Short mmCIF file of C-alpha atoms and ligand atoms in Angstrom, two decimals:
data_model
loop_
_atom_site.label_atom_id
_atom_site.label_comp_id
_atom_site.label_asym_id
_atom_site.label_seq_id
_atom_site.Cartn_x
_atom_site.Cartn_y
_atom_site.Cartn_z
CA UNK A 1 125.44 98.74 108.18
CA UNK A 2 128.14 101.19 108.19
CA UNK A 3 128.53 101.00 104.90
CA UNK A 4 125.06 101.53 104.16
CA UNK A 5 124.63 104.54 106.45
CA UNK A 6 128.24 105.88 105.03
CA UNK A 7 126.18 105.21 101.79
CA UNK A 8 123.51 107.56 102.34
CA UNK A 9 125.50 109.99 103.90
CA UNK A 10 128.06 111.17 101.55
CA UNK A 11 126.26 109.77 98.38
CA UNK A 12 122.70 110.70 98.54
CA UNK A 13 122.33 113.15 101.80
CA UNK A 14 125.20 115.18 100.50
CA UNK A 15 123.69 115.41 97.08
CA UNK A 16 120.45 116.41 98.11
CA UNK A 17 118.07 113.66 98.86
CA UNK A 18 116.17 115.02 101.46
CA UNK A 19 112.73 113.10 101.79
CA UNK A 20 113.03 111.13 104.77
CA UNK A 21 111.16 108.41 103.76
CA UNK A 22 113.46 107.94 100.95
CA UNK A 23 116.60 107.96 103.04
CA UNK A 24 115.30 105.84 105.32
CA UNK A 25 115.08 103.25 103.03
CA UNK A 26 118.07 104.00 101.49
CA UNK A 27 119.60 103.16 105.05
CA UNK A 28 117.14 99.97 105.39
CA UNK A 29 117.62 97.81 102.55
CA UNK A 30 120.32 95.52 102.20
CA UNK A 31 121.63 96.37 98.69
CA UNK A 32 124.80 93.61 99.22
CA UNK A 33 122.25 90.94 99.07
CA UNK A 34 120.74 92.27 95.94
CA UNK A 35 124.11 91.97 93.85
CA UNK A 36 126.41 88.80 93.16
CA UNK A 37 128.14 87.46 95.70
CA UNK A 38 131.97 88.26 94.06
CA UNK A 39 130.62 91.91 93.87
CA UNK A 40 129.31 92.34 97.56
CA UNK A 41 132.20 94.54 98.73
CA UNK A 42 131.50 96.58 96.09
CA UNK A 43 127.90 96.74 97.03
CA UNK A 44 127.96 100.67 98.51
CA UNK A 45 129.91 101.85 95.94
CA UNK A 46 128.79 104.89 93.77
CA UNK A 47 128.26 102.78 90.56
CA UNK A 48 126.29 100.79 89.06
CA UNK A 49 127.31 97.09 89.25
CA UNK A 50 126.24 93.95 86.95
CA UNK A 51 123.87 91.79 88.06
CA UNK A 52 123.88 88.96 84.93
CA UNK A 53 121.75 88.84 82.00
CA UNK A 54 123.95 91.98 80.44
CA UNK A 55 121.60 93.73 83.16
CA UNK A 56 122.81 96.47 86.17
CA UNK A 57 121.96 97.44 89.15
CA UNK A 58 121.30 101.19 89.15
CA UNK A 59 124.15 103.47 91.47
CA UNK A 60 122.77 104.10 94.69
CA UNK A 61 121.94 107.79 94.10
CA UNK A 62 119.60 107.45 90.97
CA UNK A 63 117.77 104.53 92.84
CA UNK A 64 117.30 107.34 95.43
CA UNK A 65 116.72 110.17 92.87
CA UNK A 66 113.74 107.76 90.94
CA UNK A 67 112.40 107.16 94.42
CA UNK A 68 112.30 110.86 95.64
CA UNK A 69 110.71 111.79 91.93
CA UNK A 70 107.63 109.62 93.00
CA UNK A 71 106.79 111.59 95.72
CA UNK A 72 105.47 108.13 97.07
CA UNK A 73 103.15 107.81 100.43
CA UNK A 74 102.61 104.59 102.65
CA UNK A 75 99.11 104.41 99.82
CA UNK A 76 100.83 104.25 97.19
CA UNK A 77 100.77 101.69 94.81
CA UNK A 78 103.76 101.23 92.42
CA UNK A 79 104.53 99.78 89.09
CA UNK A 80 108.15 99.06 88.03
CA UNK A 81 109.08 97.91 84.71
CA UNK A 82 112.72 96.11 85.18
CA UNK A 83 113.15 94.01 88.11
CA UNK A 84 116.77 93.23 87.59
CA UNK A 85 117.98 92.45 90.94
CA UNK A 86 114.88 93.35 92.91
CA UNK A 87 116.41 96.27 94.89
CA UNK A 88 114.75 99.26 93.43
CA UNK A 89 111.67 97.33 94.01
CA UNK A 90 112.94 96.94 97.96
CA UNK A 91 113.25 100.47 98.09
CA UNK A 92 110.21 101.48 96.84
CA UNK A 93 108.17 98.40 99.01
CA UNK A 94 109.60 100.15 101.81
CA UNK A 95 107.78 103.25 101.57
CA UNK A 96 104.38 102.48 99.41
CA UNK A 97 101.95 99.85 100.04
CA UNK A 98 102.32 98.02 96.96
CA UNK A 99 104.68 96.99 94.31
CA UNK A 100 104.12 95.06 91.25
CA UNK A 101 107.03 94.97 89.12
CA UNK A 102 108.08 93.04 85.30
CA UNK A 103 110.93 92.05 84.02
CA UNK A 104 111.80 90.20 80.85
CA UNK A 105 114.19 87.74 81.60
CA UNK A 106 113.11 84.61 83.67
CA UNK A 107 116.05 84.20 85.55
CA UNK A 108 116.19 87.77 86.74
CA UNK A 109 112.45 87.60 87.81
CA UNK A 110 112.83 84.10 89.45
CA UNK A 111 115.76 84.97 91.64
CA UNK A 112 114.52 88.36 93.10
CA UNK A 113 110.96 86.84 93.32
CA UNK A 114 113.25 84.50 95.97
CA UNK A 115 115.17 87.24 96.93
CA UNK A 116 112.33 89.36 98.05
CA UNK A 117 110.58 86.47 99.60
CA UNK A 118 113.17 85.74 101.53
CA UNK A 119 113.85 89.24 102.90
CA UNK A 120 110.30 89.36 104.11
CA UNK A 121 108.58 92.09 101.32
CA UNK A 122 105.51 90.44 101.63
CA UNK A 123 104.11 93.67 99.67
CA UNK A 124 105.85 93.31 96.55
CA UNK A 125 104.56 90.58 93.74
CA UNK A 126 107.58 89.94 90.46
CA UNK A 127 105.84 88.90 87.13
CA UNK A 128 107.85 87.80 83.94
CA UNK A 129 106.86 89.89 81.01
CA UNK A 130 106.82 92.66 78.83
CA UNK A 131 107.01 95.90 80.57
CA UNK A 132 105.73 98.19 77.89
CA UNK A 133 102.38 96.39 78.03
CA UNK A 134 102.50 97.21 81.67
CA UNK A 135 100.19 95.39 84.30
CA UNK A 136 96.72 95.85 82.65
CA UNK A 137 94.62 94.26 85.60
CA UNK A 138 96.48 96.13 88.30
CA UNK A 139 95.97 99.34 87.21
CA UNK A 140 95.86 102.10 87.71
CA UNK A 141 98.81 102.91 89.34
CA UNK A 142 99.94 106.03 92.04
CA UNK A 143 103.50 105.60 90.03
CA UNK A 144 105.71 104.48 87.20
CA UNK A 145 108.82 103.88 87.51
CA UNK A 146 111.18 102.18 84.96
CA UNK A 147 114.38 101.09 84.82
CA UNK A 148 114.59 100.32 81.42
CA UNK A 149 115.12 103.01 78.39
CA UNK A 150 112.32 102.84 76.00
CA UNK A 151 112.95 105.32 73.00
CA UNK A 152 109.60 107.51 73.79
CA UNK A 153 107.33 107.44 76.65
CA UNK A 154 105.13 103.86 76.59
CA UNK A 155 101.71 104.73 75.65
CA UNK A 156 100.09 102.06 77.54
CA UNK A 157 102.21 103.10 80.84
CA UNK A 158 100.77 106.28 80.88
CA UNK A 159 97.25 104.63 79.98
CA UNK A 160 97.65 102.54 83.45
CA UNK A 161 98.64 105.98 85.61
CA UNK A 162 96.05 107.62 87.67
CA UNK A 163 95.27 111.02 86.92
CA UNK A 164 97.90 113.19 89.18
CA UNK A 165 99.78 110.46 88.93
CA UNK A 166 103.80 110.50 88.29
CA UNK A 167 106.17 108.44 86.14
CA UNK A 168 109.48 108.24 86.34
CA UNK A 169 112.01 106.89 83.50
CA UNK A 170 114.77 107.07 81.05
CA UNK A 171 113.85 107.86 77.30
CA UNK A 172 116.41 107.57 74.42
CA UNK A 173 118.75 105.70 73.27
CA UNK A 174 121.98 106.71 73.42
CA UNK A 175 121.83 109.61 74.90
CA UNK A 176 118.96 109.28 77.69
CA UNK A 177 117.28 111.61 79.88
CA UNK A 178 115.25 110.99 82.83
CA UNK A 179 111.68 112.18 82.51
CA UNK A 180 109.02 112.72 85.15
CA UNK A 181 105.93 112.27 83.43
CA UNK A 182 102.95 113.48 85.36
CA UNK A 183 99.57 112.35 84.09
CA UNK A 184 96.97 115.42 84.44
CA UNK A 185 93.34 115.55 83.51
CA UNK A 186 93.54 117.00 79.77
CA UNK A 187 96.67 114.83 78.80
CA UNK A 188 100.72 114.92 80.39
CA UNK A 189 103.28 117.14 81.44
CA UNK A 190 106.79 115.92 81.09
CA UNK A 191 109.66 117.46 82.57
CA UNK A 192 113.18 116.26 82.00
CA UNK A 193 114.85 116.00 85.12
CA UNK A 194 118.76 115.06 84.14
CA UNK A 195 121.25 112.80 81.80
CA UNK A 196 121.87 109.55 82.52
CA UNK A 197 122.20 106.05 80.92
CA UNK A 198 120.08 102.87 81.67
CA UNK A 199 120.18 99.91 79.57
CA UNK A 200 117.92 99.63 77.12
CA UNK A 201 113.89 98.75 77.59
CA UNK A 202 113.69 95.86 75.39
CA UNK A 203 110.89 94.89 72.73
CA UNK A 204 109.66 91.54 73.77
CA UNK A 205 109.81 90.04 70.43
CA UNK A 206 114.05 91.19 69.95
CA UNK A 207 114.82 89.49 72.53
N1 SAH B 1 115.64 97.98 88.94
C1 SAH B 1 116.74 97.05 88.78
C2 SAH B 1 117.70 97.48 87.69
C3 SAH B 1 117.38 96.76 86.48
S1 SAH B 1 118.27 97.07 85.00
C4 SAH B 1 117.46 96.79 90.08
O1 SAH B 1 117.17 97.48 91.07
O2 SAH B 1 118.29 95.89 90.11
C5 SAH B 1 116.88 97.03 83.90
C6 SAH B 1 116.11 95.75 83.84
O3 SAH B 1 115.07 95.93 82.88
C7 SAH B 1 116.92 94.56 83.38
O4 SAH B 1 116.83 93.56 84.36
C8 SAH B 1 116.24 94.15 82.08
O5 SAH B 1 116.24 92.74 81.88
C9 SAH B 1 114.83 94.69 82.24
N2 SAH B 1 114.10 94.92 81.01
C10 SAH B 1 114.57 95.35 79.82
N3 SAH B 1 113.57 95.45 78.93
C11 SAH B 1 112.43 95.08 79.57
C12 SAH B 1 111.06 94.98 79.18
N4 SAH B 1 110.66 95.26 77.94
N5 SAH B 1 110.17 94.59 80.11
C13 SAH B 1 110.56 94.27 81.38
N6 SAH B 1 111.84 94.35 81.79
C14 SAH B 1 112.77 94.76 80.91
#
């Protein structure tokens, strides 16, 4: 817990997270039961750790910085494309109402299906799929975010956002940039909001 607050304090707080609602999460969810067990005193660090599969957990400040980017409200509903661990989808089940999130890889989707169950987010549901088809008969969604890096914006992703809706994500491939998308009545606007690096967002059929 002190961790987690020392977390927040010096690595989000400190870098200009503000939103409440975002911190507060931040401070609520329990991130060193969302990575491997040999890696749980490293949970708080400010890194990203792996979580199997060749997959990461996002550092604790982008999860934050995604989050805040949403602009999310206790309506919300969210779609996540990458489950990985499950945390980002904590974090965001914390704030909105709903959370549907994909990832590709069984394993990863099985255990923080579990994970979540156990931890009490009755508001979040895990599928295994394909995350640039999206989540056809759920949408449309409040918010996108991904935590994958597709090479351009998914066309169907921005199909399944409301209008006035935002997405968040990495584009590129070696050199990323995360883009808030914002889905307005004649088309998008897409601002890019800093560098970073994700893994890659994976075509189904290369995997
Ligand atoms: N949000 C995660 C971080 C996940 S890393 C967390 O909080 O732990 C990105 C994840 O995207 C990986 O688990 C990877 O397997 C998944 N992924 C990659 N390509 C995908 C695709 N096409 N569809 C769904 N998930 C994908």
């Amino acid at each position: 817990m002190q961790k987690r607050q020392q977390m927040v304090d010096e690595q989000i707080a400190a870098r200009g997270i503000s939103d409440e609602k975002v911190l507060a999460a931040m401070r609520a969810v329990e991130r060193h039961l969302f990575v491997p067990a040999a890696l749980r005193s490293a949970a708080y660090a400010d890194e990203p750790l792996p979580i199997g599969q060749g997959q990461t957990i996002s550092q604790p400040f982008i999860v934050a910085y995604m989050t805040e980017a949403l602009k999310l409200t206790s309506d919300s509903r969210v779609l996540e494309i990458g489950t990985g661990s499950g945390y980002q989808a904590a974090v965001l089940a914390e704030i909105a109402k709903t959370v549907y999130t994909i990832e590709l890889y069984e394993p990863l989707a099985g255990a923080a299906a579990a994970r979540l169950e156990s931890l009490g987010y009755t508001n979040v549901t895990v599928r295994c799929g394909d995350g640039y088809s999206g989540w056809p008969e759920e949408a449309p969604f409040d918010a996108i975010i991904a935590t994958a890096a597709p090479a351009e914006v998914p066309g169907e992703l921005i199909r399944q956002l409301k209008t006035g809706g935002r997405m968040v994500l990495p584009v590129g491939s070696i050199f990323q940039e995360l883009y808030l998308v914002t889905k307005t009545p004649s088309g998008v606007e897409t601002k890019m909001l800093l560098p970073v690096r994700f893994v890659p967002m994976i075509k189904a059929d290369t995997k």
